[in-house]
Short mmCIF file of C-alpha atoms in Angstrom, two decimals:
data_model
loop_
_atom_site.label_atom_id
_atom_site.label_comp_id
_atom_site.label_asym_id
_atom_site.label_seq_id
_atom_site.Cartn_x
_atom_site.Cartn_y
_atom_site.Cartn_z
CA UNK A 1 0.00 0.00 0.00
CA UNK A 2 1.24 3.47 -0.15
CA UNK A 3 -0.06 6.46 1.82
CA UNK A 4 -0.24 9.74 0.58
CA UNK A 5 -0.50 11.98 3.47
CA UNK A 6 -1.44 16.01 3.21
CA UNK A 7 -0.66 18.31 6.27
CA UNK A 8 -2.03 21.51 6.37
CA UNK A 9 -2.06 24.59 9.21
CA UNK A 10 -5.43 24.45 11.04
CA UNK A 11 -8.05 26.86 10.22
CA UNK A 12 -7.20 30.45 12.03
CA UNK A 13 -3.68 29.13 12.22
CA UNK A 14 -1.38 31.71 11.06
CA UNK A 15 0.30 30.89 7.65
CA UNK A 16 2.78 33.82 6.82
CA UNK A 17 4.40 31.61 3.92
CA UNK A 18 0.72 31.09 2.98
CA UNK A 19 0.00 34.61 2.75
CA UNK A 20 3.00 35.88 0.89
CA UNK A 21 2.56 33.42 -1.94
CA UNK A 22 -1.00 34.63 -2.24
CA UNK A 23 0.34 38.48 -2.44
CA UNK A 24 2.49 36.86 -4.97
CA UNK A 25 0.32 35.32 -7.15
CA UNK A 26 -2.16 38.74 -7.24
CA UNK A 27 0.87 40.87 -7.79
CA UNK A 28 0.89 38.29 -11.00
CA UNK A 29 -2.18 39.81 -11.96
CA UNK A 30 -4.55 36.38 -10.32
CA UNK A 31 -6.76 38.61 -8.45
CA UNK A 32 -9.11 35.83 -8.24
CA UNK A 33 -7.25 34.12 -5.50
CA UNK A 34 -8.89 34.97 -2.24
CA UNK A 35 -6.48 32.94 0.02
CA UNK A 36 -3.48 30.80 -0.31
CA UNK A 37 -2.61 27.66 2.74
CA UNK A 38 0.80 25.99 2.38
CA UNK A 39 1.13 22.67 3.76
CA UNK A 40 3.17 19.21 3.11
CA UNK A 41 2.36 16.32 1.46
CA UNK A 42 4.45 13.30 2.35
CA UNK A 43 4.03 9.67 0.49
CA UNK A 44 4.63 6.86 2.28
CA UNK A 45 5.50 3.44 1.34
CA UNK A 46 4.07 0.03 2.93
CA UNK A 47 4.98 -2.33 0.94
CA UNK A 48 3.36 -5.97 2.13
CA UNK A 49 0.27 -4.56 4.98
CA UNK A 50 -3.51 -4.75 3.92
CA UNK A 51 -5.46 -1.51 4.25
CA UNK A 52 -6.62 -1.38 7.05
CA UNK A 53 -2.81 -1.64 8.43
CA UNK A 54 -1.80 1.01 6.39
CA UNK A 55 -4.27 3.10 7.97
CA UNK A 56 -3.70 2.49 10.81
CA UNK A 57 -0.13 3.22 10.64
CA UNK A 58 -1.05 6.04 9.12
CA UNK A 59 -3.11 7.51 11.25
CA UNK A 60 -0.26 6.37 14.03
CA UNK A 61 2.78 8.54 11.64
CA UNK A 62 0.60 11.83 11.80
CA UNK A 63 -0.26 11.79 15.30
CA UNK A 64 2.95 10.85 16.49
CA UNK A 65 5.27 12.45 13.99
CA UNK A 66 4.31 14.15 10.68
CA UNK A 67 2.21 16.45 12.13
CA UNK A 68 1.98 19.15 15.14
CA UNK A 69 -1.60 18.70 16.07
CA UNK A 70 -1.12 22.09 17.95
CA UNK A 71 -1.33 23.80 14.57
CA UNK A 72 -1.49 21.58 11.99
CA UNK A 73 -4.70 18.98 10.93
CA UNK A 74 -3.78 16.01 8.27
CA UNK A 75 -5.99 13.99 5.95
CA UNK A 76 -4.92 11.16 4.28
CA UNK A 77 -5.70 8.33 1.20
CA UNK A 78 -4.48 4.78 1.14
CA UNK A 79 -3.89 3.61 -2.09
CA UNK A 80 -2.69 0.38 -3.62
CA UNK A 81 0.73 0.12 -5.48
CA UNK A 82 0.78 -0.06 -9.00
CA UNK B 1 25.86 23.53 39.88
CA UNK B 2 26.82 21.14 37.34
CA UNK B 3 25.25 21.29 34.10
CA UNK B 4 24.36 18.86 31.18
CA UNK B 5 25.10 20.43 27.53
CA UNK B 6 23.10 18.21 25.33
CA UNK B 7 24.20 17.74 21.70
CA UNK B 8 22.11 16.86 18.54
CA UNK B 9 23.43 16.23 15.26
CA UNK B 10 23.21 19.69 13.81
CA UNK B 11 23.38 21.74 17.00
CA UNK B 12 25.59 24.50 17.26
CA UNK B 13 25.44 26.47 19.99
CA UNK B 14 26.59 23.48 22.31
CA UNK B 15 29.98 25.07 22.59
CA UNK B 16 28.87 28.62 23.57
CA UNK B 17 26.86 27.64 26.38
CA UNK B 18 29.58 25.12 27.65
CA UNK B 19 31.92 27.84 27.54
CA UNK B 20 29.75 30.72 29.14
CA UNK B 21 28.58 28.43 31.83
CA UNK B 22 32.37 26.73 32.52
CA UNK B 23 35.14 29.23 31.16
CA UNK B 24 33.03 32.78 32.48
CA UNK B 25 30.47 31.62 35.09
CA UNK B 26 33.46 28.80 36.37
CA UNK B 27 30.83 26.25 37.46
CA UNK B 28 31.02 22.77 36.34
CA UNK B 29 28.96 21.26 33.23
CA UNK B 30 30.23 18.41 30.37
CA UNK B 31 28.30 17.42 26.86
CA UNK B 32 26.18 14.95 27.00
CA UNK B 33 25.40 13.46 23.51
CA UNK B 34 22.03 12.30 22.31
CA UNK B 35 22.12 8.99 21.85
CA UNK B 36 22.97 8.74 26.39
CA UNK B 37 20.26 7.57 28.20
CA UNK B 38 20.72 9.31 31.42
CA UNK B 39 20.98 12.79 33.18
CA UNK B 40 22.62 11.28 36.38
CA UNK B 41 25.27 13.50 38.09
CA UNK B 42 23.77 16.72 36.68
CA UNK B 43 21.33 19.45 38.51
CA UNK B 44 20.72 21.15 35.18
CA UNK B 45 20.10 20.51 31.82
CA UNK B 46 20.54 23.23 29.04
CA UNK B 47 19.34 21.84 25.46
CA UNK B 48 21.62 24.61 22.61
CA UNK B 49 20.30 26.29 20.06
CA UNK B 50 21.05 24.96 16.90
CA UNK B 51 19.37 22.66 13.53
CA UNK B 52 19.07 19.48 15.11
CA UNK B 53 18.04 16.83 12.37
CA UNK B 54 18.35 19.71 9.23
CA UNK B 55 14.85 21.50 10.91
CA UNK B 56 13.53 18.42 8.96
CA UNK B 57 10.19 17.99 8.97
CA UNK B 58 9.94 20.85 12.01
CA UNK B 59 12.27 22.52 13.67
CA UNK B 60 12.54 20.03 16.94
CA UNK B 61 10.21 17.27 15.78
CA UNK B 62 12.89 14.85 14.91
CA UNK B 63 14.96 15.60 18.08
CA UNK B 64 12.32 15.40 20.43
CA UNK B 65 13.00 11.46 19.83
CA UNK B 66 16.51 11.25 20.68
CA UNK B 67 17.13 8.71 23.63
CA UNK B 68 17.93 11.26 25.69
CA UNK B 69 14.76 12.84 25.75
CA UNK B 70 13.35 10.17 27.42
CA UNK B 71 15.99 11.05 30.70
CA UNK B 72 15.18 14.89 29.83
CA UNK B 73 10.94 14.25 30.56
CA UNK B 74 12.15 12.41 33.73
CA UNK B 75 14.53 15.41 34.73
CA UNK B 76 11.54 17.89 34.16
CA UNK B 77 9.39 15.38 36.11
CA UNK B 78 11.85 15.71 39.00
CA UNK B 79 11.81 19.70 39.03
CA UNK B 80 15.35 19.60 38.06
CA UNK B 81 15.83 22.62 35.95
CA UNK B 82 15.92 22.84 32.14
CA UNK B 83 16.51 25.58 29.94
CA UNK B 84 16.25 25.28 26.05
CA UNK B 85 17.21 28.10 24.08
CA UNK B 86 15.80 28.73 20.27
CA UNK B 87 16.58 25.60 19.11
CA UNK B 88 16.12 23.74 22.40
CA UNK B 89 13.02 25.93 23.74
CA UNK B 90 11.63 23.96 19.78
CA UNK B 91 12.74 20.91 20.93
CA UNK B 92 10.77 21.45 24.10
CA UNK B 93 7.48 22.38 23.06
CA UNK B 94 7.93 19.52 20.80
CA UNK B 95 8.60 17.25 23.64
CA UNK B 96 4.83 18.78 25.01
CA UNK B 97 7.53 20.23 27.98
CA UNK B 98 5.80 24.19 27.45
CA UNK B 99 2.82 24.90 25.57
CA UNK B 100 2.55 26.31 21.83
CA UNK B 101 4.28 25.76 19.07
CA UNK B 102 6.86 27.76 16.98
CA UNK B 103 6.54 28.59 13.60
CA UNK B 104 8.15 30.67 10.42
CA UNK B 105 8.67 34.33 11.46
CA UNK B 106 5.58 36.80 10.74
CA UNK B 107 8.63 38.42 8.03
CA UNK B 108 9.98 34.45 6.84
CA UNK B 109 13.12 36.13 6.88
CA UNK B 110 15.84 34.79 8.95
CA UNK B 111 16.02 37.31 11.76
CA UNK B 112 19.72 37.83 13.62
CA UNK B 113 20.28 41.01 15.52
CA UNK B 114 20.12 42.19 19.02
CA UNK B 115 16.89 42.67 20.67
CA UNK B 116 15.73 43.38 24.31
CA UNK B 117 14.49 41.09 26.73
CA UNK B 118 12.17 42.23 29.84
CA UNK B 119 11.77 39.80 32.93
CA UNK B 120 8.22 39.47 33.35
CA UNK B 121 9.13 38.01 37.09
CA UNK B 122 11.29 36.60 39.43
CA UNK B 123 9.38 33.05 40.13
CA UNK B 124 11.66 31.16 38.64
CA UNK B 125 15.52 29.71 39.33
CA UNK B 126 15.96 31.33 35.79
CA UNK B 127 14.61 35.03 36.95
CA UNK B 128 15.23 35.20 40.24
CA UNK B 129 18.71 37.24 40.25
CA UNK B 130 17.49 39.23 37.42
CA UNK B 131 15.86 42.84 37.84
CA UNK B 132 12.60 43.15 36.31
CA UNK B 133 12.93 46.71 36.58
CA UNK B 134 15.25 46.62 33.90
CA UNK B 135 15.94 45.09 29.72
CA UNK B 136 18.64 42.61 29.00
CA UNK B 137 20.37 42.62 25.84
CA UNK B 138 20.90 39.69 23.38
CA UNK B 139 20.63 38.14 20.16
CA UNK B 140 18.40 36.33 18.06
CA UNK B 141 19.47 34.13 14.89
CA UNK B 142 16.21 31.82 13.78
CA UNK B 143 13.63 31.42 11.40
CA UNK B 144 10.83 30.01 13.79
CA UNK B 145 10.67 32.09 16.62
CA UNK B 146 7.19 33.01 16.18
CA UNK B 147 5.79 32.02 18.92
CA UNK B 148 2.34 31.06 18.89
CA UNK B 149 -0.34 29.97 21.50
CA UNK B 150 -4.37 30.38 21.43
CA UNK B 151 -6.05 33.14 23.07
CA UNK B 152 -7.38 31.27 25.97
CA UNK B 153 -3.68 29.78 26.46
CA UNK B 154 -2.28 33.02 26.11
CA UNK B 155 -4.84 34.02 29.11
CA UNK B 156 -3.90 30.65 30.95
CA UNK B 157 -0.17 31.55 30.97
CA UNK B 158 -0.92 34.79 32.44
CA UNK B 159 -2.72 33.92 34.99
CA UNK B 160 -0.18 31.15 36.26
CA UNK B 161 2.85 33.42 35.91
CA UNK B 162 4.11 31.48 33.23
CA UNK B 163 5.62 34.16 30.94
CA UNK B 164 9.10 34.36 31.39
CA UNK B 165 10.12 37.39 28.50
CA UNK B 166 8.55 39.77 26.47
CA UNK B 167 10.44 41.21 23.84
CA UNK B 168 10.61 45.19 24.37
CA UNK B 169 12.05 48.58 23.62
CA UNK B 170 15.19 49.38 25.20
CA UNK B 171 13.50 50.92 28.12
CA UNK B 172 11.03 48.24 28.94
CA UNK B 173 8.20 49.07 26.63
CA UNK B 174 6.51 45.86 25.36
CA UNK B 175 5.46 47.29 22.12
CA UNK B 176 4.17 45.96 18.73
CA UNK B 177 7.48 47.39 16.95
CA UNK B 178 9.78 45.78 19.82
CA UNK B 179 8.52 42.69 18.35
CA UNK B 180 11.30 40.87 15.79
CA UNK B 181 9.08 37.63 14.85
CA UNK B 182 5.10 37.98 15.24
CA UNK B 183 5.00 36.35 18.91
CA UNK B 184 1.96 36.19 20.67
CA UNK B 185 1.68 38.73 23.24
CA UNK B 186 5.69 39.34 22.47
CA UNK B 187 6.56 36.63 24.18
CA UNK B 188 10.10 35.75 24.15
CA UNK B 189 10.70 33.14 26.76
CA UNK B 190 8.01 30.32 28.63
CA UNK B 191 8.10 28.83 31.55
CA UNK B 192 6.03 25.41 32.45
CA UNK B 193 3.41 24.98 35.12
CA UNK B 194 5.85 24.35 37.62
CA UNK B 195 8.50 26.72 36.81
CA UNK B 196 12.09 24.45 36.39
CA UNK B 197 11.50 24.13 32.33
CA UNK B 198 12.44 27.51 30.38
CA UNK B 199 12.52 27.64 26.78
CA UNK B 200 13.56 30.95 25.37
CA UNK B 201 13.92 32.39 21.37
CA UNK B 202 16.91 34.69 22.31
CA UNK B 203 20.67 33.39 23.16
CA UNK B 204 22.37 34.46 26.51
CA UNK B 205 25.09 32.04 25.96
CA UNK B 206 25.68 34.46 23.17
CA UNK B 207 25.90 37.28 25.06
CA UNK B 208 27.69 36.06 28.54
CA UNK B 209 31.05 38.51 28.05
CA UNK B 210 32.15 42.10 27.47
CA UNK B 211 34.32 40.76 24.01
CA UNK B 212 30.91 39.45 22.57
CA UNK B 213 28.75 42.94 22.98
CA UNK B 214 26.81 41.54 25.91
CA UNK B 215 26.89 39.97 29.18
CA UNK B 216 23.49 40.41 29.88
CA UNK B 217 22.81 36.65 29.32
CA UNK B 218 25.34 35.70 32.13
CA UNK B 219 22.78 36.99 34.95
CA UNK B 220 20.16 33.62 33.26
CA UNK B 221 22.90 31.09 34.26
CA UNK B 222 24.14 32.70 37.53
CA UNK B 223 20.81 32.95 38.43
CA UNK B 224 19.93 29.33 37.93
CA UNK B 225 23.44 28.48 39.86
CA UNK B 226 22.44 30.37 42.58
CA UNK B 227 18.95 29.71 43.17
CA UNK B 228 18.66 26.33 41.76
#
């Protein structure tokens, strides 16, 4: 399985490298973008687990690890190897 | 007092705060590297600024793992004090030791000049030699030192005089322009519940001798000899 795994800063979280590539992109003339949120996305290999192992080991990675649940909230997809 | 130095891959101010705390303050203190398991021997634990682990990830979320860390919860746990500075005070509230996090600087510039420091108190080993009636002078050098915490924690550290520093004016004003990084509240320095874990943005190991443009960080560790 492999787990692709998006971290993001949590709503009213402060995201100054957010906000300056959302300046950026109107000072480009894209006045139609409202807001900009910078996060991570991290893929994740498990070779050899079913799903529901994957997700769970997952879910484990984030909360322990990959994110800062302080400031950051994570979603995540389990998909099968191709 | 003899104090544990603890060293991460990629920290770097490990050999300024050995040397202010051996070479000017003349108390005792050795490195103790990461991978140790134990803090026996020592009544203090400083954890140096630094890029432990490359920032990967986030700045102290790799380090917070290090074997040692296990000995450094247990230290805290004792009310042994600990003070981690820029570097170290992320590696703390990593470790869940103070509250908030740390992130990118309001400017996401790297941010490294002199700045002034005003004691909110004197409840701690940390504060308890210094004056709050006056500023102490010191640098910064990071890129997350804005320090951020929730309203209601914000009103929670008050209220339990945990609020070590506030960045201010060189006369003691906390003000918005005194403020290098976006911290909540200007908020330079925490303290935990209990008041023997400090984690702190600025460097007084940087700024412990005449040569270096400052001593005003020497009164931190000979406060925390004396009282602690």
């Amino acid at each position: 399985m492999r787990a692709h795994i998006y971290i993001t800063p949590k709503e009213g979280i402060l995201d100054p490298q957010g906000l300056t590539v959302g300046k950026a992109l109107r000072n480009l003339g894209m006045k139609e973008v409202t807001s900009v949120r910078m996060g991570k996305y991290i893929e994740m290999e498990l070779p050899r687990t079913t799903r529901k192992k994957a997700e769970e080991i997952t879910k484990q990675a984030c909360d322990r690890l990959l994110a800062n649940l302080n400031i950051e909230s994570y979603r995540f997809e389990i998909v099968k190897e191709t | 007092m003899r104090f544990a130095i603890l060293v991460f891959p990629g920290s770097n101010c490990d050999h300024d705060a050995y040397h202010a705390v051996r070479h000017v303050l003349g108390e005792e203190g050795a490195f103790v590297w990461h991978k140790e398991r134990s803090l026996d021997g020592y009544d203090a634990a400083i954890i140096p600024g630094g890029f432990s682990y490359g920032d990967y990830l986030r700045t102290g979320a790799i380090a917070r793992f290090s074997p040692i860390m296990s000995a450094v919860q247990e230290f805290a746990q004792k009310g042994k004090p600990i003070i981690g500075i820029c570097n170290g005070f992320q590696i703390l509230v990593e470790a869940g030791l103070l509250p908030g996090a740390l992130i990118s600087n309001r400017s996401l510039r790297f941010i490294s000049k002199m700045v002034y420091l005003k004691p909110e108190g004197q409840n701690s080993l940390f504060t308890a030699g210094l004056d709050t009636n006056r500023t102490y002078r010191m640098p910064i050098a990071h890129q997350s030192g804005n320090y951020l915490i929730s309203p209601e924690t914000l009103d929670q550290l008050e209220r339990s005089d945990q609020i070590a520093f506030r960045y201010a004016t060189p006369e003691g004003k906390v003000t918005a322009g005194a403020n290098p990084n976006g911290s909540t509240g200007n908020i330079a320095g925490v303290l935990n519940r209990e008041k023997n874990v400090l984690g702190l943005m600025p460097h007084p190991e940087r700024a412990a001798e005449a040569i270096v443009g400052s001593y005003d960080g020497l009164a931190f560790f000979k406060s925390m000899a004396e009282y602690g």
